XYZ file of C-alpha atoms in Angstrom:
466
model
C -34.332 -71.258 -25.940
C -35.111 -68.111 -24.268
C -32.405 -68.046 -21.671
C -28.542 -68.831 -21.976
C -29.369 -71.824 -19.234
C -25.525 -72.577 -19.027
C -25.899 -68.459 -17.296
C -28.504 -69.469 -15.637
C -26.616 -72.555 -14.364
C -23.460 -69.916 -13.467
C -25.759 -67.418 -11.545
C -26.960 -70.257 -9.536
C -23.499 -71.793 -8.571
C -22.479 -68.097 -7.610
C -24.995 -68.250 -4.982
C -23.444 -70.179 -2.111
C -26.159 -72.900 -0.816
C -23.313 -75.363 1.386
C -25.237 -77.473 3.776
C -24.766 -76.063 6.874
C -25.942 -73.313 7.138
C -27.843 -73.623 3.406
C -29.511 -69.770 2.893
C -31.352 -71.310 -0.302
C -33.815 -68.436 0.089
C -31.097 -66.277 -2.155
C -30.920 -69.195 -4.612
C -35.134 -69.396 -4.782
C -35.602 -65.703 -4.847
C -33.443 -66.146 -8.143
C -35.694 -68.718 -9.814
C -38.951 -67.206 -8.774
C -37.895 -63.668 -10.468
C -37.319 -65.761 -13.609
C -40.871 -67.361 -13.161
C -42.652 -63.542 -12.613
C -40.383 -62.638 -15.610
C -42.551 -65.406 -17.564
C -45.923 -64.184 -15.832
C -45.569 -67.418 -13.620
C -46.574 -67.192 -10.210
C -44.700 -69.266 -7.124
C -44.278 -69.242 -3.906
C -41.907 -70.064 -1.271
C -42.571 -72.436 1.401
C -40.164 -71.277 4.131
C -38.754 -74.053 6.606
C -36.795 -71.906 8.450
C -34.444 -68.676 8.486
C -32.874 -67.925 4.970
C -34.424 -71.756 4.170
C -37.199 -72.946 1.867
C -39.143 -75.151 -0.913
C -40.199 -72.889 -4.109
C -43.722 -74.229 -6.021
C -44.523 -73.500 -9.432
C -47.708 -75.378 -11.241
C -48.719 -74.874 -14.773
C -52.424 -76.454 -14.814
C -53.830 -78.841 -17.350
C -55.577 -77.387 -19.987
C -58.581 -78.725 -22.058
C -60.871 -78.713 -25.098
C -64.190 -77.258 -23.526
C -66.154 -78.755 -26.787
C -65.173 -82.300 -25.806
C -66.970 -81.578 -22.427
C -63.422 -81.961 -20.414
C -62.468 -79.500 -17.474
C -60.351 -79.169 -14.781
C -62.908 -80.443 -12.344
C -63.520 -83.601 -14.620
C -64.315 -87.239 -12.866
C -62.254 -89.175 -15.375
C -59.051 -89.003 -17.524
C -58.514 -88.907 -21.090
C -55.699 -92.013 -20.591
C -54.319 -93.305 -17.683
C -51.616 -90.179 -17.040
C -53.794 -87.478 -17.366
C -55.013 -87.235 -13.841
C -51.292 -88.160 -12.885
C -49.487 -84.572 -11.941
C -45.617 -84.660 -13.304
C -42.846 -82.848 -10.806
C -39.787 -81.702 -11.706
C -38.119 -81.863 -8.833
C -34.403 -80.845 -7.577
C -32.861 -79.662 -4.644
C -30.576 -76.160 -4.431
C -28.300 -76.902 -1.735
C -25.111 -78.494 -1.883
C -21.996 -79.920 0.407
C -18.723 -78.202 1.837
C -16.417 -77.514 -0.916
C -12.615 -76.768 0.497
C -11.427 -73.712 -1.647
C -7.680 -74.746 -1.624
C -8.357 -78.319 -3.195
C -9.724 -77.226 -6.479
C -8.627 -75.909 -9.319
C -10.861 -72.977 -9.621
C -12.869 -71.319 -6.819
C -16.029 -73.926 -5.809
C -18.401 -70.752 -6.179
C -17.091 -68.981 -9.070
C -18.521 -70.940 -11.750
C -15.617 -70.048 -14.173
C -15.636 -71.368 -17.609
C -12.438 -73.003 -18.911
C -12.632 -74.717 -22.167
C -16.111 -74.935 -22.144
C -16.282 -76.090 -18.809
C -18.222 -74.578 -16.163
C -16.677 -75.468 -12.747
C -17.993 -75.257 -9.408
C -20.096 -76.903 -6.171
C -23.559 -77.971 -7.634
C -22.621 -78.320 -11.702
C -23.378 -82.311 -11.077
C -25.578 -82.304 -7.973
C -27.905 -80.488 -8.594
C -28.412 -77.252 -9.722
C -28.089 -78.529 -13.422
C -31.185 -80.591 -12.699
C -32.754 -77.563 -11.569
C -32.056 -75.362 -14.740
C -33.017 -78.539 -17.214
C -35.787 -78.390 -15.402
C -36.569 -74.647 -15.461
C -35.507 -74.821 -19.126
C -38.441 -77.690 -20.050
C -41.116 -75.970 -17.042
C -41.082 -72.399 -18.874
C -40.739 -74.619 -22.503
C -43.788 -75.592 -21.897
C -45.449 -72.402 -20.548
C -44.788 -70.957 -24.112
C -45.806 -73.694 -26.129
C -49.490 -72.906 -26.208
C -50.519 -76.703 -26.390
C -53.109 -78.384 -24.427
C -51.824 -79.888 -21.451
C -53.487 -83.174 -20.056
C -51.869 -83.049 -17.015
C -50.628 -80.562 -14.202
C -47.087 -79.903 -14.500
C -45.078 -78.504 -11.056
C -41.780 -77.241 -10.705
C -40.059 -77.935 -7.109
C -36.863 -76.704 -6.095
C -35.967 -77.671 -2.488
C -33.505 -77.233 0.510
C -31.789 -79.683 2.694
C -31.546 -82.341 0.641
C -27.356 -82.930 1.398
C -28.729 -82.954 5.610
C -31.359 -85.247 5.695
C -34.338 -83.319 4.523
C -36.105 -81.914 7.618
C -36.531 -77.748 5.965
C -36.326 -79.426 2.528
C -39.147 -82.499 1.033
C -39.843 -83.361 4.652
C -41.435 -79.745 5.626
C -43.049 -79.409 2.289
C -44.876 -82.593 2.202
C -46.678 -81.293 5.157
C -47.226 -77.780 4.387
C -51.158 -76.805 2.536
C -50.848 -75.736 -0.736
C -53.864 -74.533 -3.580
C -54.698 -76.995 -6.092
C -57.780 -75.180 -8.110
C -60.752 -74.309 -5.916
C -59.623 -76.517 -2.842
C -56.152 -76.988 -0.469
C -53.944 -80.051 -0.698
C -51.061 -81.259 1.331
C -47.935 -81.221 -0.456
C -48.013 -85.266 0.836
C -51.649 -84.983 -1.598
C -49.900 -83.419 -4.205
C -47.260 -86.272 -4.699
C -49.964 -89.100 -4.797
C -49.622 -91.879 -7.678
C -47.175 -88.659 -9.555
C -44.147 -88.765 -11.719
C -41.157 -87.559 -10.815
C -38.081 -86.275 -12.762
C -35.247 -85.975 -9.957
C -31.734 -86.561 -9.237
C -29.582 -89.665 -10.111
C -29.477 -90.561 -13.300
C -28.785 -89.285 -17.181
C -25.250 -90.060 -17.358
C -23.551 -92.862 -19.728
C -21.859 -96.120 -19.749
C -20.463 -97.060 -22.954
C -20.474 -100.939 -23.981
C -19.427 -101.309 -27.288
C -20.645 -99.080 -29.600
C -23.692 -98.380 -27.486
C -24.160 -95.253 -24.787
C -26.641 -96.734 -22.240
C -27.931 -93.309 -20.333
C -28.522 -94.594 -16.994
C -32.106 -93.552 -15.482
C -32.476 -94.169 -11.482
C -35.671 -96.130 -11.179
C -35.528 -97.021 -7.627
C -33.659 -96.832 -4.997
C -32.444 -99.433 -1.969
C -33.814 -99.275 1.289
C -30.771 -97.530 4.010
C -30.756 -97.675 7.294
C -28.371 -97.785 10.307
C -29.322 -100.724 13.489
C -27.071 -100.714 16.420
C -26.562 -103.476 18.774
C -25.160 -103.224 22.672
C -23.283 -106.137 23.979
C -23.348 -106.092 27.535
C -21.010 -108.428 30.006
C -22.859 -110.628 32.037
C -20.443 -112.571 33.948
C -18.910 -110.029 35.477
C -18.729 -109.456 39.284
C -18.597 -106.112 40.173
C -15.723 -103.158 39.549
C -13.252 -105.400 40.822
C -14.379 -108.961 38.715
C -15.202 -107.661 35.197
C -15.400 -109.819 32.422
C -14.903 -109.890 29.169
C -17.381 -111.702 27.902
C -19.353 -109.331 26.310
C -16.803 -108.086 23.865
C -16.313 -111.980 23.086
C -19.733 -112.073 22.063
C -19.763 -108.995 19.999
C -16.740 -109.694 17.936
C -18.884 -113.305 17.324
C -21.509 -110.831 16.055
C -19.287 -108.793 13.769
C -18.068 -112.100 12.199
C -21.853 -113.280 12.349
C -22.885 -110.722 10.198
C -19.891 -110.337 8.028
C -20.089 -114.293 6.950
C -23.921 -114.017 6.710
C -25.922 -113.891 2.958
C -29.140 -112.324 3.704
C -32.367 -113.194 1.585
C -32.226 -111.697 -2.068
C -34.797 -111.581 -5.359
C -34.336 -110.427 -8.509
C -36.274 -107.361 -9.200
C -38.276 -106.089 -12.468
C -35.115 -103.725 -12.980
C -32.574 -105.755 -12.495
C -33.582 -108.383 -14.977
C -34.423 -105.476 -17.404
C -30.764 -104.316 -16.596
C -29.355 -107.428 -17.330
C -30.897 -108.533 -20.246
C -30.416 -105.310 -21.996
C -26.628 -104.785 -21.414
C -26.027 -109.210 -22.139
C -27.011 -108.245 -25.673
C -24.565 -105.985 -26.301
C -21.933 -108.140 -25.197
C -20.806 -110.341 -28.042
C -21.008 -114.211 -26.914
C -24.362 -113.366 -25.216
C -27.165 -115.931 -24.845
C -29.901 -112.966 -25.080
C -32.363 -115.163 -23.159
C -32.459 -115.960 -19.698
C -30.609 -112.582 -17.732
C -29.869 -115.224 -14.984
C -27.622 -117.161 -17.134
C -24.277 -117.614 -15.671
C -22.717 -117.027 -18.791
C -24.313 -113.742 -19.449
C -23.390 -112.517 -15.515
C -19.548 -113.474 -16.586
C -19.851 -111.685 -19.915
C -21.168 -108.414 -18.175
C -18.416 -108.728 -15.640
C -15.675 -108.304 -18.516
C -17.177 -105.322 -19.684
C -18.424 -103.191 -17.271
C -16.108 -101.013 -15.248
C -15.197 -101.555 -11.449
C -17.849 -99.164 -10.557
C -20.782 -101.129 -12.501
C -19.959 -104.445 -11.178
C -20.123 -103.082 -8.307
C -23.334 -101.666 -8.766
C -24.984 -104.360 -10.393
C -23.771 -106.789 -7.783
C -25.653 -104.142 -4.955
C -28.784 -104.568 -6.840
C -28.903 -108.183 -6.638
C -27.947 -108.328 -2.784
C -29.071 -107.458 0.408
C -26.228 -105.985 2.632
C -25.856 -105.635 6.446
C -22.090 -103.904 6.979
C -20.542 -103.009 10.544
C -19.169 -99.612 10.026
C -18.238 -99.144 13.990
C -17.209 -100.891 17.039
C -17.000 -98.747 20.258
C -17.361 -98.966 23.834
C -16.023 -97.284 26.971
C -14.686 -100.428 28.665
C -15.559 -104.149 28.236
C -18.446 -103.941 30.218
C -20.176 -102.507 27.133
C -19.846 -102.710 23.419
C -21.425 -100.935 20.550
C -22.293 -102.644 17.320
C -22.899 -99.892 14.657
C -24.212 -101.732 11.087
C -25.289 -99.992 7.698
C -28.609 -101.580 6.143
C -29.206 -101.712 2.263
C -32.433 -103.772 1.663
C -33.730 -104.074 -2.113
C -37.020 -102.874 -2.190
C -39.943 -104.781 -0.978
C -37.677 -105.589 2.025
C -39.142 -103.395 4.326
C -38.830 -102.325 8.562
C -40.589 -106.067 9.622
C -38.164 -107.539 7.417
C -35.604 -106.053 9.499
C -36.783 -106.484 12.681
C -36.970 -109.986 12.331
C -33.150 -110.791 10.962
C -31.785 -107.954 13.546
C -33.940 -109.723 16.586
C -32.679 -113.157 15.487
C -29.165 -111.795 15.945
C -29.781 -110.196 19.060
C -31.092 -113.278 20.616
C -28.476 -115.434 18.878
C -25.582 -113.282 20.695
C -27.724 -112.220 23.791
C -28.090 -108.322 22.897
C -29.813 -105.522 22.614
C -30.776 -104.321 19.032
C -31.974 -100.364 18.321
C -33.304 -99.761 14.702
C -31.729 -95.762 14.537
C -32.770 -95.176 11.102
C -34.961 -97.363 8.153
C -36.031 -95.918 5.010
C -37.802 -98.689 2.677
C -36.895 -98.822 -1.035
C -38.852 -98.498 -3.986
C -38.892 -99.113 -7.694
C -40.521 -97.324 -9.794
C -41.842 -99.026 -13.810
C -38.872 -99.874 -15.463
C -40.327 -99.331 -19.058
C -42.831 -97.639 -21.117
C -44.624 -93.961 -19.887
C -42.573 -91.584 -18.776
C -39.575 -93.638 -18.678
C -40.489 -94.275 -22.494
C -40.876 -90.258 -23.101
C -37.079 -89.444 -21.704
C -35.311 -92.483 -23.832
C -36.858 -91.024 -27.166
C -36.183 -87.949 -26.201
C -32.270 -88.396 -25.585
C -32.109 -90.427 -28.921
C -33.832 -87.420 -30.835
C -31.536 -84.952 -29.334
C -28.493 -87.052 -30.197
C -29.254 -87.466 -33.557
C -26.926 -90.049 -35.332
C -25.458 -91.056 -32.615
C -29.006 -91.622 -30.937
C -29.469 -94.652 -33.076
C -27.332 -96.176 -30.636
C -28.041 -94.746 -27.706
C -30.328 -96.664 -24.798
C -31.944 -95.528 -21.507
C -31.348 -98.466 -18.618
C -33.296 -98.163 -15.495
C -31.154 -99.326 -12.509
C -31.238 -99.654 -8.452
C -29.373 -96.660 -6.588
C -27.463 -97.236 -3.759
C -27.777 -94.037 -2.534
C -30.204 -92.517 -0.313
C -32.348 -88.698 -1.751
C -35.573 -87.121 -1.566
C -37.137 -89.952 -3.138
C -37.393 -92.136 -0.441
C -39.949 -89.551 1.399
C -42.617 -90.263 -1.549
C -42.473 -94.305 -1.203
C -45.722 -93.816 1.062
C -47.450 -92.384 -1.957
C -46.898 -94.181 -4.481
C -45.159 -92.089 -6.268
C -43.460 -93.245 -9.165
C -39.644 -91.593 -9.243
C -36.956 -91.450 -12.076
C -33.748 -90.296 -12.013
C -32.164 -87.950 -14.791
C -30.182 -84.817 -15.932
C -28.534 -86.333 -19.458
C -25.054 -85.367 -20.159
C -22.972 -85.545 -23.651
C -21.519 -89.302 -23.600
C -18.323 -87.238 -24.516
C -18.911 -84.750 -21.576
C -19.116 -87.204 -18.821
C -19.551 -91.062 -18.394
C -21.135 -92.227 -15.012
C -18.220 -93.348 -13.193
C -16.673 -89.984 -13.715
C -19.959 -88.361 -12.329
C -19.704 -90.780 -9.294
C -16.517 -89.321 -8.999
C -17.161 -85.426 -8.961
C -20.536 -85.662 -6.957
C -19.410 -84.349 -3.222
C -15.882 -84.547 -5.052
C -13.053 -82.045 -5.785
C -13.352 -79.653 -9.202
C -16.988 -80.650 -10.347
C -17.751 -79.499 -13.223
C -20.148 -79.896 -16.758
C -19.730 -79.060 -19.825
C -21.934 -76.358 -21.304
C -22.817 -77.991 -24.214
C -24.325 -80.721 -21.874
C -26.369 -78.216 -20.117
C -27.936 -77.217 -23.315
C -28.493 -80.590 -23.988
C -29.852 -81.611 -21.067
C -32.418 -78.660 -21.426
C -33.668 -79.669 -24.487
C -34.119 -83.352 -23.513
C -36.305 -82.393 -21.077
C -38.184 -80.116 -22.534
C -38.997 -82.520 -25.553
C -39.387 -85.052 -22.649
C -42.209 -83.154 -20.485
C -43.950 -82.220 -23.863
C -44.312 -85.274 -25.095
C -45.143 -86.434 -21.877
C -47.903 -83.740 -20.932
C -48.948 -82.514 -24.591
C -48.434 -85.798 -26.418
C -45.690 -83.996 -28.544
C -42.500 -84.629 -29.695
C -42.073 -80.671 -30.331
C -38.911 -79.818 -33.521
């Protein structure tokens, strides 16, 4: 490697990004020197004051004896006209100095251990990435595809100076001008979520978000309409919304089982000794998984089998009016009509008014094979030995990020900075991300670059790489 990444990695925590305010522009103005350093030319979107989205492309490169150029009507295979992002976002959440062990934006090293606000989400996505974006500059192969680099803002506050503003912002693509919305058409996307282990057995599955569910927040107003003026109120409406609140807690809403799920299922059954390895459905199987898997997982895997509406909040001035606040998780292909019709039945059921705040629809991205395939071989090289049994296992976030902006274009999204199965496990990850004393390991930096790097190569040059 050219750079000491797990430097990099330090330089880049040192640079405090907390969402509010955010001031990524420092952060950016960092990676793009490293890019002219290479002879790589970027630019900066900028979103706002201090605020941006930095764009780096390497374009696809051909044989000009087999006839093939950049302005070509066809593709050698069915990637090639496919652009692959690397994708990440810079800024991170509050971090309360007096809670952690060392200073959140210090990035001091302690056994190997690189502390600090961003080591797990996600500026260690954004220097694997870096690491396997400038790998490839050097290489010298030919490319079949074009390869970005995106680093973004706003990610921790919903998005609006971040994905949002650079989806609609113009952007060169060879002789013409794309939207950045153009740009993420029918792509791959490395991003956030994924890449850390479960161990079952003697087997490290490296979990790789594939999809996400669909989040939103309804809200329903119960209004009382027996009563009689200021002096012969009624409490009839708050009657009627507690009959809601137990409504919807007692209520199963519609479920399938997706691609991923089954994948998910099937793979993780036949590590469990006792298990039928046929039908992922079988009870048997669900209650051998369920002895294995930690607290966290079975929670997990139960979320991607379900539907979920939860009340989070009840409020209301007086019992004249009362507020019904619910969070929405939808499995994808559950989408806003789907919604409208269950939250519409309840609002005529209990005779109120129902606002959709917030929907964001799902998505689920190939579960096997392409890129997907190129980041499981990958990790298993890298590990060596210990690769041999090692698996990659696609799975459902709960969680909302920056993927759920590219559902419109059928992008397809994956999850995953790899960590040591030593380093890390993925409930202690859960744990650390907006948590107290985050932290990696530099030895899972390093690995993470190179997992990536062999990862994009193979995945852009048809290369495995040494």
């Amino acid at each position: 490697m050219k750079y000491d990444y797990t430097e990099v990695l330090k330089d880049l925590v040192r640079i405090d990004t907390t969402n509010p305010p955010g001031n990524e522009k420092m952060a950016l103005d960092y990676i793009q020197q490293i890019l002219e350093q290479e002879g790589i030319n970027s630019k900066i979107y900028e979103s706002a004051p201090g605020r941006g989205n930095l764009l780096a492309c390497l374009p696809a490169s051909f044989h000009m004896d087999e006839g093939a150029g950049p302005d070509r009507d066809s593709a050698e295979d069915e990637a090639a006209d496919r652009p692959l992002i690397l994708m990440s976002h810079i800024d991170v959440v509050l971090a309360k100095e007096s809670q952690w062990k060392h200073p959140p934006f210090a990035a001091v090293e302690e056994d190997g251990y690189i502390y600090g606000r961003g080591t797990v989400d996600t500026k260690q996505l954004t220097v694997m990435e870096l690491a396997a974006f400038l790998a490839l500059a050097e290489n010298g192969e030919q490319r079949k595809r074009d390869v970005f680099l995106l680093v973004t803002c706003d990610e921790e506050s919903g998005s609006a100076c971040g994905l949002s503003a650079f989806l609609e912002e113009t952007i060169p693509a060879g002789s013409r001008s794309i939207t950045g919305r153009e740009l993420f058409e029918n792509s791959e996307v490395i991003s956030e979520g994924g890449g850390f282990p479960i161990l079952v057995g003697d087997t490290a599955f490296y979990l790789c978000e594939s999809g996400q569910k669909g989040c939103g927040t309804v809200e329903f107003t119960v209004a009382a309409r027996l009563a009689k003026g200021p002096f012969f109120g009624s409490g009839d409406g708050m009657v009627r919304a507690m009959k809601l609140v137990a409504d919807i807690g007692s209520m199963e809403l519609e479920q399938r089982k997706l691609p991923t799920v089954a994948h998910f299922e099937q793979r993780l059954s036949q590590c469990v000794d006792g298990g039928s390895h046929g039908d992922p459905d079988a009870g048997q199987d669900a209650a051998r998984l369920g002895e294995v898997l930690s607290p966290v997982m079975n929670n997990i895997l139960t979320a991607m089998n379900r539907n979920t509406m939860t009340v989070t909040m009840i409020q209301g001035k007086n019992s004249s009016e009362v507020k019904v606040i619910c969070d929405v998780r939808l499995l994808p292909g559950y989408g806003t009509e789907y919604l409208k019709e269950l939250t519409d039945s309840l609002a005529e059921k209990w005779d109120a008014d129902c606002q959709i705040l917030s929907f964001s629809e799902g998505y689920e991205s190939q579960p096997e094979g392409g890129l997907i395939g190129c980041l499981e071989e990958a990790t298993r090289m890298e590990l060596g030995e210990a690769g041999k049994r090692a698996e990659l296992l696609p799975f459902i976030s709960m969680g909302s990020s920056d993927g759920r902006f590219l559902v419109p274009m059928k992008a397809k999204v994956y999850g995953y900075s790899p960590v040591l199965p030593w380093d890390m496990t993925f409930d202690q990850a859960v744990s650390m991300v907006h948590g107290v004393d985050e932290k990696i390991h530099r030895e899972s930096v390093l690995f993470g670059c190179r997992v990536l790097e062999r990862a994009v190569r193979q995945a852009v040059c048809g290369s495995h790489g040494e």
